[in-house]
Short mmCIF file of C-alpha atoms in Angstrom, two decimals:
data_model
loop_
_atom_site.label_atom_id
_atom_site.label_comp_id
_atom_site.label_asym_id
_atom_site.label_seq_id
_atom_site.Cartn_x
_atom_site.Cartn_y
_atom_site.Cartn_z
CA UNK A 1 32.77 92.81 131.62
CA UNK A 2 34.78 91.32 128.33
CA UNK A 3 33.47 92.56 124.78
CA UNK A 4 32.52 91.05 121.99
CA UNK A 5 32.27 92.18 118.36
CA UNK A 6 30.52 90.61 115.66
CA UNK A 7 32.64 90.99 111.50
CA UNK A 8 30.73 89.56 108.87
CA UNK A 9 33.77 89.36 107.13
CA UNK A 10 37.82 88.19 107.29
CA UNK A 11 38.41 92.24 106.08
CA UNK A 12 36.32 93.72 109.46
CA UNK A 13 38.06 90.49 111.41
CA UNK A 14 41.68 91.74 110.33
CA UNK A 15 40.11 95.70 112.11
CA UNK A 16 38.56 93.52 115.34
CA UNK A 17 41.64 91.34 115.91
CA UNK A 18 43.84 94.93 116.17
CA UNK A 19 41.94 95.72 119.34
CA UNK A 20 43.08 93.81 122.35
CA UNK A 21 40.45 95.53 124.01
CA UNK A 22 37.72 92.81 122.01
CA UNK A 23 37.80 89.61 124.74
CA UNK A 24 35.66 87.81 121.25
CA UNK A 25 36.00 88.09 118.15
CA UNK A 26 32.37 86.67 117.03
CA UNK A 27 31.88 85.42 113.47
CA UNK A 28 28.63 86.19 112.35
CA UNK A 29 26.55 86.31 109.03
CA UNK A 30 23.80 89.54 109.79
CA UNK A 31 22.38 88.59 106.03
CA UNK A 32 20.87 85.01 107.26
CA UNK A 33 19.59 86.63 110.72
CA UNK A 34 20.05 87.66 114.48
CA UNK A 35 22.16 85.01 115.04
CA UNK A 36 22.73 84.07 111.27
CA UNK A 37 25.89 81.77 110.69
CA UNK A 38 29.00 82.26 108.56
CA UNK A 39 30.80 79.43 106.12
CA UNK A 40 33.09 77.30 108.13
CA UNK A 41 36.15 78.01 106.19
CA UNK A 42 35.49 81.69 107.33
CA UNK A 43 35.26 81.05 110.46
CA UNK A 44 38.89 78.81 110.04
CA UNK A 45 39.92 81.92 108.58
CA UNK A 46 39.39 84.55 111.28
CA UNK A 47 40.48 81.80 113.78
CA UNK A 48 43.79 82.10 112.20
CA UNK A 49 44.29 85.81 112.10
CA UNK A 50 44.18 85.16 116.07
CA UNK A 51 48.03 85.23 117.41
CA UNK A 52 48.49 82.18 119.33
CA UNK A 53 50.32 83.83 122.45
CA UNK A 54 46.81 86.35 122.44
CA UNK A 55 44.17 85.83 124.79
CA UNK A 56 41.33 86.31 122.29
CA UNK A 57 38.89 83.76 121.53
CA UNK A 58 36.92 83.13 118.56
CA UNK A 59 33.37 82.69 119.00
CA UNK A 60 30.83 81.32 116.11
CA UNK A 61 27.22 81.68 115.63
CA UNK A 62 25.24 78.82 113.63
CA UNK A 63 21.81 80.44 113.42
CA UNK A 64 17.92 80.86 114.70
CA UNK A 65 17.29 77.65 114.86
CA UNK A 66 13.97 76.02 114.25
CA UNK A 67 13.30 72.97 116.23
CA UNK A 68 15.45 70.94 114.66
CA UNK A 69 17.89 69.09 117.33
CA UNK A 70 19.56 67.13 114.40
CA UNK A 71 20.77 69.90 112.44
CA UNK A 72 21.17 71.99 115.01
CA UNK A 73 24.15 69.63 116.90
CA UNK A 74 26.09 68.82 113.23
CA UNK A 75 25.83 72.57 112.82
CA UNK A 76 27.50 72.95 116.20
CA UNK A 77 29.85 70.38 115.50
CA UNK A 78 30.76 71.79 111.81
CA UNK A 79 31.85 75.42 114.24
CA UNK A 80 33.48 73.28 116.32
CA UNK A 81 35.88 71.69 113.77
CA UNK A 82 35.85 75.03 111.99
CA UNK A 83 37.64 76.42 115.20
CA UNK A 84 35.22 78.17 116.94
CA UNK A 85 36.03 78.14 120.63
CA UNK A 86 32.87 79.72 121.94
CA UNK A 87 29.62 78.56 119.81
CA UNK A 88 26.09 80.32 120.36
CA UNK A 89 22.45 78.92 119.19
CA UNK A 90 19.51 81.17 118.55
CA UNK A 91 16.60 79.05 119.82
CA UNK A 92 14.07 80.19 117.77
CA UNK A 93 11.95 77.44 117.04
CA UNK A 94 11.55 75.73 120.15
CA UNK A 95 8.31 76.16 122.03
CA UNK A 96 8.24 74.34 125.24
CA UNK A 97 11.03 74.33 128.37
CA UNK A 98 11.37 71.01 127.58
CA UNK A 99 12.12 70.69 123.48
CA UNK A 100 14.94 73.60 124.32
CA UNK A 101 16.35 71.77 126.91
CA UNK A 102 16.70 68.57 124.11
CA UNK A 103 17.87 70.56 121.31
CA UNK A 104 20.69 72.25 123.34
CA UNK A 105 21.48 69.23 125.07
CA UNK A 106 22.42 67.21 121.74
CA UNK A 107 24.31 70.40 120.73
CA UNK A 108 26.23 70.24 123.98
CA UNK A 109 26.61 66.54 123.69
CA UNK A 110 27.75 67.18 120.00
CA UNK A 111 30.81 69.59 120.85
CA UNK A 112 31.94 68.46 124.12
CA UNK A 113 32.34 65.00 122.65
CA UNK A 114 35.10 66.61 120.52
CA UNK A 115 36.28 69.31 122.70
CA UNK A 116 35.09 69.59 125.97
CA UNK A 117 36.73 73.43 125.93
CA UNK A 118 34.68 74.78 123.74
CA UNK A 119 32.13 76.68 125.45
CA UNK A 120 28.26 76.51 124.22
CA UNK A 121 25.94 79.65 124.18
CA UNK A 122 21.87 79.06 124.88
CA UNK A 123 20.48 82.58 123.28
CA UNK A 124 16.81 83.62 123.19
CA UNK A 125 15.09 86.84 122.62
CA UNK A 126 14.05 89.65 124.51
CA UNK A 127 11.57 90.39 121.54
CA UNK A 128 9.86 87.33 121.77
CA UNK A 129 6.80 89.12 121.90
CA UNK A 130 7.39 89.47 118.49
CA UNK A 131 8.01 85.74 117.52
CA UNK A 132 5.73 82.78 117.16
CA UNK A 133 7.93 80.66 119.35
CA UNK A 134 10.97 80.71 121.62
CA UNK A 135 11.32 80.48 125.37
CA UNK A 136 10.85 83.25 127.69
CA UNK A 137 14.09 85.27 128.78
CA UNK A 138 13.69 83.42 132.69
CA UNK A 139 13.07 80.59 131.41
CA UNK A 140 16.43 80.48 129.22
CA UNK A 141 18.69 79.83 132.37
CA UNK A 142 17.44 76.98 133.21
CA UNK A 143 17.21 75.60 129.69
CA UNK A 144 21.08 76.22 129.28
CA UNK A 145 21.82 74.65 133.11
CA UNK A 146 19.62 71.65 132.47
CA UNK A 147 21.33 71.59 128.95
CA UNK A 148 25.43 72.01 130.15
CA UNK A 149 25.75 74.48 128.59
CA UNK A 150 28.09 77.56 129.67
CA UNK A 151 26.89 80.92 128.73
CA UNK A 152 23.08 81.92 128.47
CA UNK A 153 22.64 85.13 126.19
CA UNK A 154 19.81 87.50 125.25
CA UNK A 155 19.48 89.13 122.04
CA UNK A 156 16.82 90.78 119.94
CA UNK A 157 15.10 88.57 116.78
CA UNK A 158 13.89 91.48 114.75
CA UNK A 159 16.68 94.00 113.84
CA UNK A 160 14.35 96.93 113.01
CA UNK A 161 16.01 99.58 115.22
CA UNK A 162 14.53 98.44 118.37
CA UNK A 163 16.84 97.22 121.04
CA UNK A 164 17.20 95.16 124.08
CA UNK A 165 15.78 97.61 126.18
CA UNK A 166 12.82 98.29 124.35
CA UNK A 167 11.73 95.14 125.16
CA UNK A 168 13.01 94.44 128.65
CA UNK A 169 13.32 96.07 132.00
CA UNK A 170 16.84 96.98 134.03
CA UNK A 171 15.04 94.84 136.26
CA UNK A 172 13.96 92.44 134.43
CA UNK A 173 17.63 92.35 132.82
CA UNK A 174 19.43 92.25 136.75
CA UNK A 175 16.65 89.19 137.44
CA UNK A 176 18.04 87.14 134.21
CA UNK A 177 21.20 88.01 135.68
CA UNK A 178 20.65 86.90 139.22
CA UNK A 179 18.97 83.99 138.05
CA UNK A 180 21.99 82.73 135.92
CA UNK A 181 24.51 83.22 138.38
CA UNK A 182 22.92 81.10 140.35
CA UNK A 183 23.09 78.23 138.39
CA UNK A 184 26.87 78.96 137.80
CA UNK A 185 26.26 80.20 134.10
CA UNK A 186 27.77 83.34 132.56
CA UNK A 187 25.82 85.88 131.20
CA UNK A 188 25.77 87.54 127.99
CA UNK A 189 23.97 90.43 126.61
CA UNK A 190 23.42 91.88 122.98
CA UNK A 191 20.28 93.01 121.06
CA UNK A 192 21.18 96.70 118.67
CA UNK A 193 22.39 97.94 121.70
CA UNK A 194 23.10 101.84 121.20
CA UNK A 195 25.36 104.67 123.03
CA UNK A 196 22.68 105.58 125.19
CA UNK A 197 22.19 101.93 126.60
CA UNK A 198 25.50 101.75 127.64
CA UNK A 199 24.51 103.49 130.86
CA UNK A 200 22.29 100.71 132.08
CA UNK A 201 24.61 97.92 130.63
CA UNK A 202 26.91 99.21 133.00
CA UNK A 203 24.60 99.10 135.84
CA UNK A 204 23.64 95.32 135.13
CA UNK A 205 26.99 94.47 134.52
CA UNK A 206 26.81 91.02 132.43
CA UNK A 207 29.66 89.10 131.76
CA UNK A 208 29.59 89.76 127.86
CA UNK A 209 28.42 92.07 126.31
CA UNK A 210 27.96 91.18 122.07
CA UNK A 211 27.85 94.49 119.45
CA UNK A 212 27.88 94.90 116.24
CA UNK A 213 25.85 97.78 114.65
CA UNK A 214 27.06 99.98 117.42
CA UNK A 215 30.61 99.52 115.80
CA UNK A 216 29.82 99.61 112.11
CA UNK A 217 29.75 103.01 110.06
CA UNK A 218 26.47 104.76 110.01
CA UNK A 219 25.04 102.29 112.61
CA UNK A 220 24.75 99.59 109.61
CA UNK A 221 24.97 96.05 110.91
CA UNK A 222 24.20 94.87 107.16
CA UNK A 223 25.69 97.10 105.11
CA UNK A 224 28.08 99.43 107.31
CA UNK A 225 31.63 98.27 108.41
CA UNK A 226 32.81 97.73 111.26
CA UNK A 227 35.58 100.99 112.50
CA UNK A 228 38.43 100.77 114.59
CA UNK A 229 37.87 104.00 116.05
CA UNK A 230 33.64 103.12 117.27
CA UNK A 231 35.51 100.16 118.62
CA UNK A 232 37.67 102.13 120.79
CA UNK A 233 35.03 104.97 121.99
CA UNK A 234 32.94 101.95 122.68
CA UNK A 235 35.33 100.92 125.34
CA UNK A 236 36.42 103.84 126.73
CA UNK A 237 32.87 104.71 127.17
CA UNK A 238 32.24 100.79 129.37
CA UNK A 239 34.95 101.64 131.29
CA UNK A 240 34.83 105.55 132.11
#
């Protein structure tokens, strides 16, 4: 199980690129959402506080996306130039199996055409109970199969305190697992994850696991910063 932490910020990216332990270093922007996106040049920026001899990658979020296939690929392709080598899409707006499938197809087509390395993330929303549109969480393998894309990822939309497994079942969370595997995908889980869900993290056993708030000071992922030392209880605690 590799780990990946979210800085908002080149200062919290020089504290996560410290930690060999962090497999991702994940440049977000919490202010514009779940899955809000940074400014390209700071994503350049934190890709080149990553030692070239290290084996950490720099992954790049470019939003919730509304159903906008478009915008949503030159967004991809912007992270892609930027440096990201891992890029993940909130598919927020997208109502139907089908309109996902197309707007994380062009994405796909968008970044592979420049760099067929750089991996592509299809993320919904356990919380979609909450949202007006967005696929369901079984339904997301498939979209990112049918889509090429590499990694499928839940998360949680609203950041109000509730977490991934508020929403969703250890069952529920092993089925999206099962399901992904066996359509060769990797599988990636997030969603204000807290201490006491590492338990049942570590009995589904994803591929990824994504924090932030859980490793930012007072449990803060807008205003807190992200601390060395939450990063290394974190994983000791994954891997006791």
């Amino acid at each position: 199980m590799k780990l990946l932490v979210s800085p908002k910020s080149l200062e919290e990216a020089k504290v996560v690129v410290k930690h060999e332990e962090v497999d991702f270093i994940d440049c977000k922007n919490p202010r514009e959402g779940s899955l809000g996106a940074n400014f390209p040049w700071i994503i350049n920026q934190m890709k080149n506080l990553i030692q070239i001899n290290s084996s950490q990658l720099l992954s790049a979020t470019i939003g919730d996306f509304p159903n906008l296939p478009g915008t949503a690929s030159l967004a991809a392709l912007g992270a892609a130039v930027a440096g990201a080598d891992i890029i993940k899409i909130g598919l927020k707006g997208p109502s139907t199996e089908n309109e996902c499938i197309f707007l994380m197809d062009k994405v796909v087509k968008a970044v592979k055409d420049y760099n067929k390395n750089i991996k592509i993330v299809a993320a919904g929303y356990a919380d979609k109970i909450r949202m007006k549109s967005s696929p369901d969480f079984l339904s997301l393998p498939v979209i990112a199969a049918k889509s090429g894309a590499d990694i499928v990822m839940l998360d949680t939309y609203i950041k109000d305190g509730k977490g991934l497994f508020d929403f969703l079942t250890i069952e529920q969370l092993k089925l999206f697992r099962d399901t992904a595997k066996e359509l060769n995908l990797e599988v990636a889980l997030a969603g204000n994850l807290r201490k006491d869900s590492l338990p049942q993290i570590k009995e589904i056993w994803p591929d990824i696991i994504g924090v932030r708030s859980l490793v930012c000071e007072g449990y803060d992922r807008i205003n807190g910063m992200i601390k060395g030392n939450l990063i290394e209880e974190l994983k000791a605690e994954l891997y006791r």
